[in-house]
C-alpha cells in the first residue's frame, strides 16, 4: 500500500506539531507539508498536491470552510488534483457542519477524538469515503430526514426559495442546504446595508452570532463577500 501524503493546515503550533508527530508514527502516512494559515495552505495545496489535507476550521486569515470552498472551486476549474479535504474542528453545531459540507469538505472530524480515529478518518477519506465523526452524525442525519417527504411537516423545514438566476452549481448548493429563516432575515439586512453591529441590535443577538450566520450565508451563496451575496440575493429573488 502506498503512503498517504498529508498536508496539515493548523494555526496552533503545538497542535500542529503534535498531529505531525502522531501521524508520522504510522508508516502508512506521510506529512509532506504544514501551514499555519489559509493563505499558506492554499499555496501548498497547489504545489504539493497531497492525498488528504487536514484543515482546521478556525484559521486566522480565512476560516477552513472558506479555504475548502476556494480550493474545491480551483479543483473543479483545473481538474489537476484529487486532494480530499478533512475538516478538523471543535465545533459541531448544525450551521458549521452543513456549511463545511456545502463548501465541499469530504470529511468532518472532532479534535477531541483519539489520534487512532484520526488515522482511520484519513484512510477512509483517502479511499473516497466521507468520514463523519459520530459526534456530528445526528446533525447530518437530521438534515437528511428533513429532505424526505413525509418525515416532517412543512412548518418544521427551513424556508426554501427556488433559485432561477444563479448558476446551476449555486442552485444545487441552496437546494441541498437552503437558507434558514434567520439567515434570510440577516440577508435582507445585509442587502439593506446594515453592519454586523446594526444587525445584532435589530435582531437582539450577539455580533459573534451575526458573523457566524453571515459566514454561512456566504458559503451557501458561494459568495466571496457581503456585496456579492447581496447582488446574488437580489438577482435570484431571495430578497426583494
PDB file of C-alpha atoms in Angstrom:
ATOM      1  CA  UNK A   1       0.000   0.000   0.000  1.00  0.00           C
ATOM      2  CA  UNK A   2       1.346   3.433  -0.956  1.00  0.00           C
ATOM      3  CA  UNK A   3       1.877   6.058   1.707  1.00  0.00           C
ATOM      4  CA  UNK A   4      -0.952   8.551   2.082  1.00  0.00           C
ATOM      5  CA  UNK A   5       0.502  12.041   1.703  1.00  0.00           C
ATOM      6  CA  UNK A   6      -0.917  14.603   4.134  1.00  0.00           C
ATOM      7  CA  UNK A   7      -0.862  18.389   4.367  1.00  0.00           C
ATOM      8  CA  UNK A   8      -1.574  19.917   7.794  1.00  0.00           C
ATOM      9  CA  UNK A   9      -3.230  23.363   7.863  1.00  0.00           C
ATOM     10  CA  UNK A  10      -3.474  24.344  11.524  1.00  0.00           C
ATOM     11  CA  UNK A  11      -2.614  27.671  13.147  1.00  0.00           C
ATOM     12  CA  UNK A  12      -1.772  26.425  16.646  1.00  0.00           C
ATOM     13  CA  UNK A  13       1.899  25.392  16.595  1.00  0.00           C
ATOM     14  CA  UNK A  14       1.701  22.857  19.416  1.00  0.00           C
ATOM     15  CA  UNK A  15      -1.386  21.206  17.967  1.00  0.00           C
ATOM     16  CA  UNK A  16       0.195  21.032  14.512  1.00  0.00           C
ATOM     17  CA  UNK A  17       3.441  19.607  15.898  1.00  0.00           C
ATOM     18  CA  UNK A  18       1.519  17.013  17.897  1.00  0.00           C
ATOM     19  CA  UNK A  19      -0.524  15.981  14.874  1.00  0.00           C
ATOM     20  CA  UNK A  20       2.580  15.691  12.721  1.00  0.00           C
ATOM     21  CA  UNK A  21       4.421  13.541  15.274  1.00  0.00           C
ATOM     22  CA  UNK A  22       1.419  11.269  15.806  1.00  0.00           C
ATOM     23  CA  UNK A  23       0.678  10.812  12.106  1.00  0.00           C
ATOM     24  CA  UNK A  24       4.323  10.264  11.182  1.00  0.00           C
ATOM     25  CA  UNK A  25       4.446   7.363  13.633  1.00  0.00           C
ATOM     26  CA  UNK A  26       2.177   5.453  11.243  1.00  0.00           C
ATOM     27  CA  UNK A  27       4.186   4.001   8.361  1.00  0.00           C
ATOM     28  CA  UNK A  28       1.185   4.284   6.038  1.00  0.00           C
ATOM     29  CA  UNK A  29       1.034   8.075   6.435  1.00  0.00           C
ATOM     30  CA  UNK A  30       3.465  10.811   5.406  1.00  0.00           C
ATOM     31  CA  UNK A  31       3.147  14.501   6.299  1.00  0.00           C
ATOM     32  CA  UNK A  32       4.556  16.361   3.283  1.00  0.00           C
ATOM     33  CA  UNK A  33       3.788  19.926   4.336  1.00  0.00           C
ATOM     34  CA  UNK A  34       2.447  22.256   7.010  1.00  0.00           C
ATOM     35  CA  UNK A  35       0.805  25.670   7.010  1.00  0.00           C
ATOM     36  CA  UNK A  36      -0.158  27.983   9.871  1.00  0.00           C
ATOM     37  CA  UNK A  37      -2.780  29.933   7.919  1.00  0.00           C
ATOM     38  CA  UNK A  38      -5.131  29.620   4.959  1.00  0.00           C
ATOM     39  CA  UNK A  39      -3.027  31.692   2.554  1.00  0.00           C
ATOM     40  CA  UNK A  40      -0.021  29.433   3.023  1.00  0.00           C
ATOM     41  CA  UNK A  41      -2.317  26.422   2.964  1.00  0.00           C
ATOM     42  CA  UNK A  42      -3.828  27.257  -0.417  1.00  0.00           C
ATOM     43  CA  UNK A  43      -0.348  27.708  -1.915  1.00  0.00           C
ATOM     44  CA  UNK A  44       0.848  24.374  -0.521  1.00  0.00           C
ATOM     45  CA  UNK A  45      -2.300  22.613  -1.708  1.00  0.00           C
ATOM     46  CA  UNK A  46      -1.461  23.762  -5.225  1.00  0.00           C
ATOM     47  CA  UNK A  47       2.247  22.896  -5.118  1.00  0.00           C
ATOM     48  CA  UNK A  48       2.350  19.686  -3.059  1.00  0.00           C
ATOM     49  CA  UNK A  49      -0.961  18.116  -4.182  1.00  0.00           C
ATOM     50  CA  UNK A  50      -1.400  15.916  -1.077  1.00  0.00           C
ATOM     51  CA  UNK A  51      -3.769  12.966  -0.960  1.00  0.00           C
ATOM     52  CA  UNK A  52      -5.527  14.426   2.094  1.00  0.00           C
ATOM     53  CA  UNK A  53      -5.433  17.931   3.583  1.00  0.00           C
ATOM     54  CA  UNK A  54      -6.281  18.128   7.290  1.00  0.00           C
ATOM     55  CA  UNK A  55      -7.721  21.637   7.671  1.00  0.00           C
ATOM     56  CA  UNK A  56      -8.525  23.397  10.939  1.00  0.00           C
ATOM     57  CA  UNK A  57     -11.799  25.302  10.750  1.00  0.00           C
ATOM     58  CA  UNK A  58     -10.549  28.240  12.866  1.00  0.00           C
ATOM     59  CA  UNK A  59      -7.705  29.679  10.805  1.00  0.00           C
ATOM     60  CA  UNK A  60      -6.738  33.322  11.454  1.00  0.00           C
ATOM     61  CA  UNK A  61      -6.859  34.850   7.958  1.00  0.00           C
ATOM     62  CA  UNK A  62      -9.673  32.818   6.418  1.00  0.00           C
ATOM     63  CA  UNK A  63     -11.691  30.041   8.059  1.00  0.00           C
ATOM     64  CA  UNK A  64     -11.298  26.438   6.959  1.00  0.00           C
ATOM     65  CA  UNK A  65     -14.730  26.420   5.328  1.00  0.00           C
ATOM     66  CA  UNK A  66     -13.829  29.322   3.042  1.00  0.00           C
ATOM     67  CA  UNK A  67     -10.462  27.731   2.263  1.00  0.00           C
ATOM     68  CA  UNK A  68     -12.235  24.499   1.336  1.00  0.00           C
ATOM     69  CA  UNK A  69     -14.703  26.287  -0.911  1.00  0.00           C
ATOM     70  CA  UNK A  70     -11.939  28.153  -2.766  1.00  0.00           C
ATOM     71  CA  UNK A  71      -9.798  25.056  -3.166  1.00  0.00           C
ATOM     72  CA  UNK A  72     -12.683  22.888  -4.393  1.00  0.00           C
ATOM     73  CA  UNK A  73     -13.614  25.577  -6.930  1.00  0.00           C
ATOM     74  CA  UNK A  74      -9.996  25.609  -8.096  1.00  0.00           C
ATOM     75  CA  UNK A  75     -10.037  21.808  -8.344  1.00  0.00           C
ATOM     76  CA  UNK A  76     -13.160  21.898 -10.487  1.00  0.00           C
ATOM     77  CA  UNK A  77     -11.641  24.508 -12.794  1.00  0.00           C
ATOM     78  CA  UNK A  78      -8.277  22.781 -13.282  1.00  0.00           C
ATOM     79  CA  UNK A  79      -9.114  19.109 -12.763  1.00  0.00           C
ATOM     80  CA  UNK A  80      -5.480  18.599 -11.743  1.00  0.00           C
ATOM     81  CA  UNK A  81      -5.779  17.367  -8.170  1.00  0.00           C
ATOM     82  CA  UNK A  82      -7.569  14.564  -6.360  1.00  0.00           C
ATOM     83  CA  UNK A  83      -6.857  16.008  -2.926  1.00  0.00           C
ATOM     84  CA  UNK A  84      -9.512  15.283  -0.301  1.00  0.00           C
ATOM     85  CA  UNK A  85     -10.332  17.762   2.488  1.00  0.00           C
ATOM     86  CA  UNK A  86     -10.809  16.637   6.089  1.00  0.00           C
ATOM     87  CA  UNK A  87     -12.092  19.448   8.318  1.00  0.00           C
ATOM     88  CA  UNK A  88     -10.691  19.447  11.861  1.00  0.00           C
ATOM     89  CA  UNK A  89     -12.704  21.316  14.462  1.00  0.00           C
ATOM     90  CA  UNK A  90     -14.083  21.637  17.973  1.00  0.00           C
ATOM     91  CA  UNK A  91     -17.375  22.975  16.587  1.00  0.00           C
ATOM     92  CA  UNK A  92     -20.190  20.532  15.776  1.00  0.00           C
ATOM     93  CA  UNK A  93     -23.103  22.956  15.525  1.00  0.00           C
ATOM     94  CA  UNK A  94     -25.506  22.304  12.656  1.00  0.00           C
ATOM     95  CA  UNK A  95     -24.568  25.509  10.827  1.00  0.00           C
ATOM     96  CA  UNK A  96     -20.840  24.752  10.936  1.00  0.00           C
ATOM     97  CA  UNK A  97     -21.243  21.123   9.876  1.00  0.00           C
ATOM     98  CA  UNK A  98     -23.578  21.861   6.971  1.00  0.00           C
ATOM     99  CA  UNK A  99     -21.527  24.851   5.846  1.00  0.00           C
ATOM    100  CA  UNK A 100     -18.416  22.659   5.719  1.00  0.00           C
ATOM    101  CA  UNK A 101     -20.097  20.037   3.542  1.00  0.00           C
ATOM    102  CA  UNK A 102     -21.719  22.723   1.384  1.00  0.00           C
ATOM    103  CA  UNK A 103     -18.222  24.089   0.781  1.00  0.00           C
ATOM    104  CA  UNK A 104     -17.111  20.670  -0.454  1.00  0.00           C
ATOM    105  CA  UNK A 105     -15.410  19.109   2.577  1.00  0.00           C
ATOM    106  CA  UNK A 106     -15.024  15.349   2.225  1.00  0.00           C
ATOM    107  CA  UNK A 107     -14.900  14.537   5.940  1.00  0.00           C
ATOM    108  CA  UNK A 108     -15.505  16.223   9.294  1.00  0.00           C
ATOM    109  CA  UNK A 109     -13.505  15.283  12.389  1.00  0.00           C
ATOM    110  CA  UNK A 110     -13.754  16.435  16.009  1.00  0.00           C
ATOM    111  CA  UNK A 111     -10.443  17.417  17.620  1.00  0.00           C
ATOM    112  CA  UNK A 112     -11.036  15.739  20.953  1.00  0.00           C
ATOM    113  CA  UNK A 113     -11.308  12.290  19.337  1.00  0.00           C
ATOM    114  CA  UNK A 114      -8.288   9.932  19.544  1.00  0.00           C
ATOM    115  CA  UNK A 115      -5.356  10.002  17.110  1.00  0.00           C
ATOM    116  CA  UNK A 116      -6.185   6.418  16.131  1.00  0.00           C
ATOM    117  CA  UNK A 117      -9.596   7.572  14.981  1.00  0.00           C
ATOM    118  CA  UNK A 118      -7.990  10.425  13.042  1.00  0.00           C
ATOM    119  CA  UNK A 119      -5.806   7.903  11.233  1.00  0.00           C
ATOM    120  CA  UNK A 120      -8.922   5.895  10.447  1.00  0.00           C
ATOM    121  CA  UNK A 121     -10.667   9.036   9.214  1.00  0.00           C
ATOM    122  CA  UNK A 122      -7.745   9.969   6.951  1.00  0.00           C
ATOM    123  CA  UNK A 123      -7.598   6.482   5.448  1.00  0.00           C
ATOM    124  CA  UNK A 124     -11.346   6.433   4.841  1.00  0.00           C
ATOM    125  CA  UNK A 125     -11.240   9.907   3.287  1.00  0.00           C
ATOM    126  CA  UNK A 126      -8.341   8.897   1.040  1.00  0.00           C
ATOM    127  CA  UNK A 127     -10.375   5.875  -0.101  1.00  0.00           C
ATOM    128  CA  UNK A 128     -13.135   8.226  -1.257  1.00  0.00           C
ATOM    129  CA  UNK A 129     -15.496   7.822   1.676  1.00  0.00           C
ATOM    130  CA  UNK A 130     -16.953  10.707   3.683  1.00  0.00           C
ATOM    131  CA  UNK A 131     -15.877  10.127   7.277  1.00  0.00           C
ATOM    132  CA  UNK A 132     -18.348  11.778   9.626  1.00  0.00           C
ATOM    133  CA  UNK A 133     -17.446  11.973  13.297  1.00  0.00           C
ATOM    134  CA  UNK A 134     -20.064  10.192  15.446  1.00  0.00           C
ATOM    135  CA  UNK A 135     -20.495  13.410  17.445  1.00  0.00           C
ATOM    136  CA  UNK A 136     -21.978  15.121  14.398  1.00  0.00           C
ATOM    137  CA  UNK A 137     -23.637  12.189  12.630  1.00  0.00           C
ATOM    138  CA  UNK A 138     -27.018  13.089  14.134  1.00  0.00           C
ATOM    139  CA  UNK A 139     -26.769  16.590  12.662  1.00  0.00           C
ATOM    140  CA  UNK A 140     -26.340  15.202   9.153  1.00  0.00           C
ATOM    141  CA  UNK A 141     -28.989  12.535   9.608  1.00  0.00           C
ATOM    142  CA  UNK A 142     -31.480  15.075  10.918  1.00  0.00           C
ATOM    143  CA  UNK A 143     -30.857  17.296   7.906  1.00  0.00           C
ATOM    144  CA  UNK A 144     -31.303  14.336   5.559  1.00  0.00           C
ATOM    145  CA  UNK A 145     -34.622  13.433   7.179  1.00  0.00           C
ATOM    146  CA  UNK A 146     -35.872  16.980   6.682  1.00  0.00           C
ATOM    147  CA  UNK A 147     -35.495  16.440   2.956  1.00  0.00           C
ATOM    148  CA  UNK A 148     -37.532  13.216   2.877  1.00  0.00           C
ATOM    149  CA  UNK A 149     -41.254  13.722   2.131  1.00  0.00           C
ATOM    150  CA  UNK A 150     -43.491  12.664   4.994  1.00  0.00           C
ATOM    151  CA  UNK A 151     -40.749  12.762   7.606  1.00  0.00           C
ATOM    152  CA  UNK A 152     -41.679  16.190   8.925  1.00  0.00           C
ATOM    153  CA  UNK A 153     -44.237  18.889   8.356  1.00  0.00           C
ATOM    154  CA  UNK A 154     -43.606  21.918   6.196  1.00  0.00           C
ATOM    155  CA  UNK A 155     -43.548  24.087   9.318  1.00  0.00           C
ATOM    156  CA  UNK A 156     -40.516  22.163  10.604  1.00  0.00           C
ATOM    157  CA  UNK A 157     -38.461  22.762   7.492  1.00  0.00           C
ATOM    158  CA  UNK A 158     -36.233  25.755   6.743  1.00  0.00           C
ATOM    159  CA  UNK A 159     -37.714  28.163   4.247  1.00  0.00           C
ATOM    160  CA  UNK A 160     -36.617  27.195   0.735  1.00  0.00           C
ATOM    161  CA  UNK A 161     -36.570  29.539  -2.233  1.00  0.00           C
ATOM    162  CA  UNK A 162     -36.382  28.454  -5.870  1.00  0.00           C
ATOM    163  CA  UNK A 163     -33.306  29.985  -7.482  1.00  0.00           C
ATOM    164  CA  UNK A 164     -33.789  30.993 -11.107  1.00  0.00           C
ATOM    165  CA  UNK A 165     -30.969  33.418 -11.817  1.00  0.00           C
ATOM    166  CA  UNK A 166     -27.977  31.694 -10.222  1.00  0.00           C
ATOM    167  CA  UNK A 167     -25.561  29.264 -11.844  1.00  0.00           C
ATOM    168  CA  UNK A 168     -26.528  25.588 -11.578  1.00  0.00           C
ATOM    169  CA  UNK A 169     -23.815  24.791  -9.032  1.00  0.00           C
ATOM    170  CA  UNK A 170     -25.059  27.540  -6.685  1.00  0.00           C
ATOM    171  CA  UNK A 171     -28.646  26.427  -7.144  1.00  0.00           C
ATOM    172  CA  UNK A 172     -27.704  22.867  -6.194  1.00  0.00           C
ATOM    173  CA  UNK A 173     -25.986  24.067  -3.006  1.00  0.00           C
ATOM    174  CA  UNK A 174     -29.066  26.049  -1.971  1.00  0.00           C
ATOM    175  CA  UNK A 175     -31.389  23.158  -2.769  1.00  0.00           C
ATOM    176  CA  UNK A 176     -29.280  20.886  -0.554  1.00  0.00           C
ATOM    177  CA  UNK A 177     -28.605  23.454   2.171  1.00  0.00           C
ATOM    178  CA  UNK A 178     -31.370  26.088   1.949  1.00  0.00           C
ATOM    179  CA  UNK A 179     -31.119  29.313   3.900  1.00  0.00           C
ATOM    180  CA  UNK A 180     -32.830  29.180   7.264  1.00  0.00           C
ATOM    181  CA  UNK A 181     -35.400  31.792   8.252  1.00  0.00           C
ATOM    182  CA  UNK A 182     -32.820  33.564  10.421  1.00  0.00           C
ATOM    183  CA  UNK A 183     -30.293  33.603   7.570  1.00  0.00           C
ATOM    184  CA  UNK A 184     -32.913  35.110   5.264  1.00  0.00           C
ATOM    185  CA  UNK A 185     -33.597  37.852   7.842  1.00  0.00           C
ATOM    186  CA  UNK A 186     -29.898  38.640   8.081  1.00  0.00           C
ATOM    187  CA  UNK A 187     -29.502  38.535   4.298  1.00  0.00           C
ATOM    188  CA  UNK A 188     -32.280  41.115   3.949  1.00  0.00           C
ATOM    189  CA  UNK A 189     -30.456  43.384   6.400  1.00  0.00           C
ATOM    190  CA  UNK A 190     -27.175  42.910   4.511  1.00  0.00           C
ATOM    191  CA  UNK A 191     -28.921  43.972   1.309  1.00  0.00           C
ATOM    192  CA  UNK A 192     -30.258  46.989   3.223  1.00  0.00           C
ATOM    193  CA  UNK A 193     -26.661  47.954   4.025  1.00  0.00           C
ATOM    194  CA  UNK A 194     -26.656  47.149   7.746  1.00  0.00           C
ATOM    195  CA  UNK A 195     -23.380  46.414   9.538  1.00  0.00           C
ATOM    196  CA  UNK A 196     -22.932  43.386  11.785  1.00  0.00           C
ATOM    197  CA  UNK A 197     -23.464  45.594  14.819  1.00  0.00           C
ATOM    198  CA  UNK A 198     -26.685  47.030  13.418  1.00  0.00           C
ATOM    199  CA  UNK A 199     -27.956  43.552  12.537  1.00  0.00           C
ATOM    200  CA  UNK A 200     -27.175  42.318  16.055  1.00  0.00           C
ATOM    201  CA  UNK A 201     -29.080  45.249  17.549  1.00  0.00           C
ATOM    202  CA  UNK A 202     -32.118  44.793  15.314  1.00  0.00           C
ATOM    203  CA  UNK A 203     -32.378  41.016  15.890  1.00  0.00           C
ATOM    204  CA  UNK A 204     -31.327  41.035  19.572  1.00  0.00           C
ATOM    205  CA  UNK A 205     -28.422  38.640  19.039  1.00  0.00           C
ATOM    206  CA  UNK A 206     -24.665  38.982  19.556  1.00  0.00           C
ATOM    207  CA  UNK A 207     -22.265  40.259  16.917  1.00  0.00           C
ATOM    208  CA  UNK A 208     -20.482  36.905  17.090  1.00  0.00           C
ATOM    209  CA  UNK A 209     -23.708  35.111  16.205  1.00  0.00           C
ATOM    210  CA  UNK A 210     -24.248  37.517  13.309  1.00  0.00           C
ATOM    211  CA  UNK A 211     -20.738  36.804  11.998  1.00  0.00           C
ATOM    212  CA  UNK A 212     -21.425  33.064  12.099  1.00  0.00           C
ATOM    213  CA  UNK A 213     -24.672  33.487  10.168  1.00  0.00           C
ATOM    214  CA  UNK A 214     -23.008  35.793   7.626  1.00  0.00           C
ATOM    215  CA  UNK A 215     -20.259  33.242   7.029  1.00  0.00           C
ATOM    216  CA  UNK A 216     -22.848  30.516   6.462  1.00  0.00           C
ATOM    217  CA  UNK A 217     -24.807  32.756   4.085  1.00  0.00           C
ATOM    218  CA  UNK A 218     -21.659  33.466   2.046  1.00  0.00           C
ATOM    219  CA  UNK A 219     -20.881  29.751   1.857  1.00  0.00           C
ATOM    220  CA  UNK A 220     -24.396  28.811   0.787  1.00  0.00           C
ATOM    221  CA  UNK A 221     -24.480  31.557  -1.868  1.00  0.00           C
ATOM    222  CA  UNK A 222     -20.884  30.743  -2.932  1.00  0.00           C
ATOM    223  CA  UNK A 223     -20.119  34.443  -2.466  1.00  0.00           C
ATOM    224  CA  UNK A 224     -16.719  35.930  -1.694  1.00  0.00           C
ATOM    225  CA  UNK A 225     -18.063  38.885   0.294  1.00  0.00           C
ATOM    226  CA  UNK A 226     -21.208  40.630   1.539  1.00  0.00           C
ATOM    227  CA  UNK A 227     -21.580  42.725  -1.608  1.00  0.00           C
ATOM    228  CA  UNK A 228     -21.521  39.668  -3.859  1.00  0.00           C
ATOM    229  CA  UNK A 229     -24.002  37.925  -1.569  1.00  0.00           C
ATOM    230  CA  UNK A 230     -26.342  40.921  -1.765  1.00  0.00           C
ATOM    231  CA  UNK A 231     -26.162  41.012  -5.565  1.00  0.00           C
ATOM    232  CA  UNK A 232     -26.915  37.288  -5.836  1.00  0.00           C
ATOM    233  CA  UNK A 233     -29.743  37.579  -3.350  1.00  0.00           C
ATOM    234  CA  UNK A 234     -31.390  40.349  -5.389  1.00  0.00           C
ATOM    235  CA  UNK A 235     -30.867  38.628  -8.741  1.00  0.00           C
ATOM    236  CA  UNK A 236     -32.251  35.318  -7.518  1.00  0.00           C
ATOM    237  CA  UNK A 237     -35.286  36.767  -5.757  1.00  0.00           C
ATOM    238  CA  UNK A 238     -34.153  35.627  -2.306  1.00  0.00           C
ATOM    239  CA  UNK A 239     -34.943  39.160  -1.146  1.00  0.00           C
ATOM    240  CA  UNK A 240     -36.987  41.878  -2.802  1.00  0.00           C
TER     241      UNK A 240
END
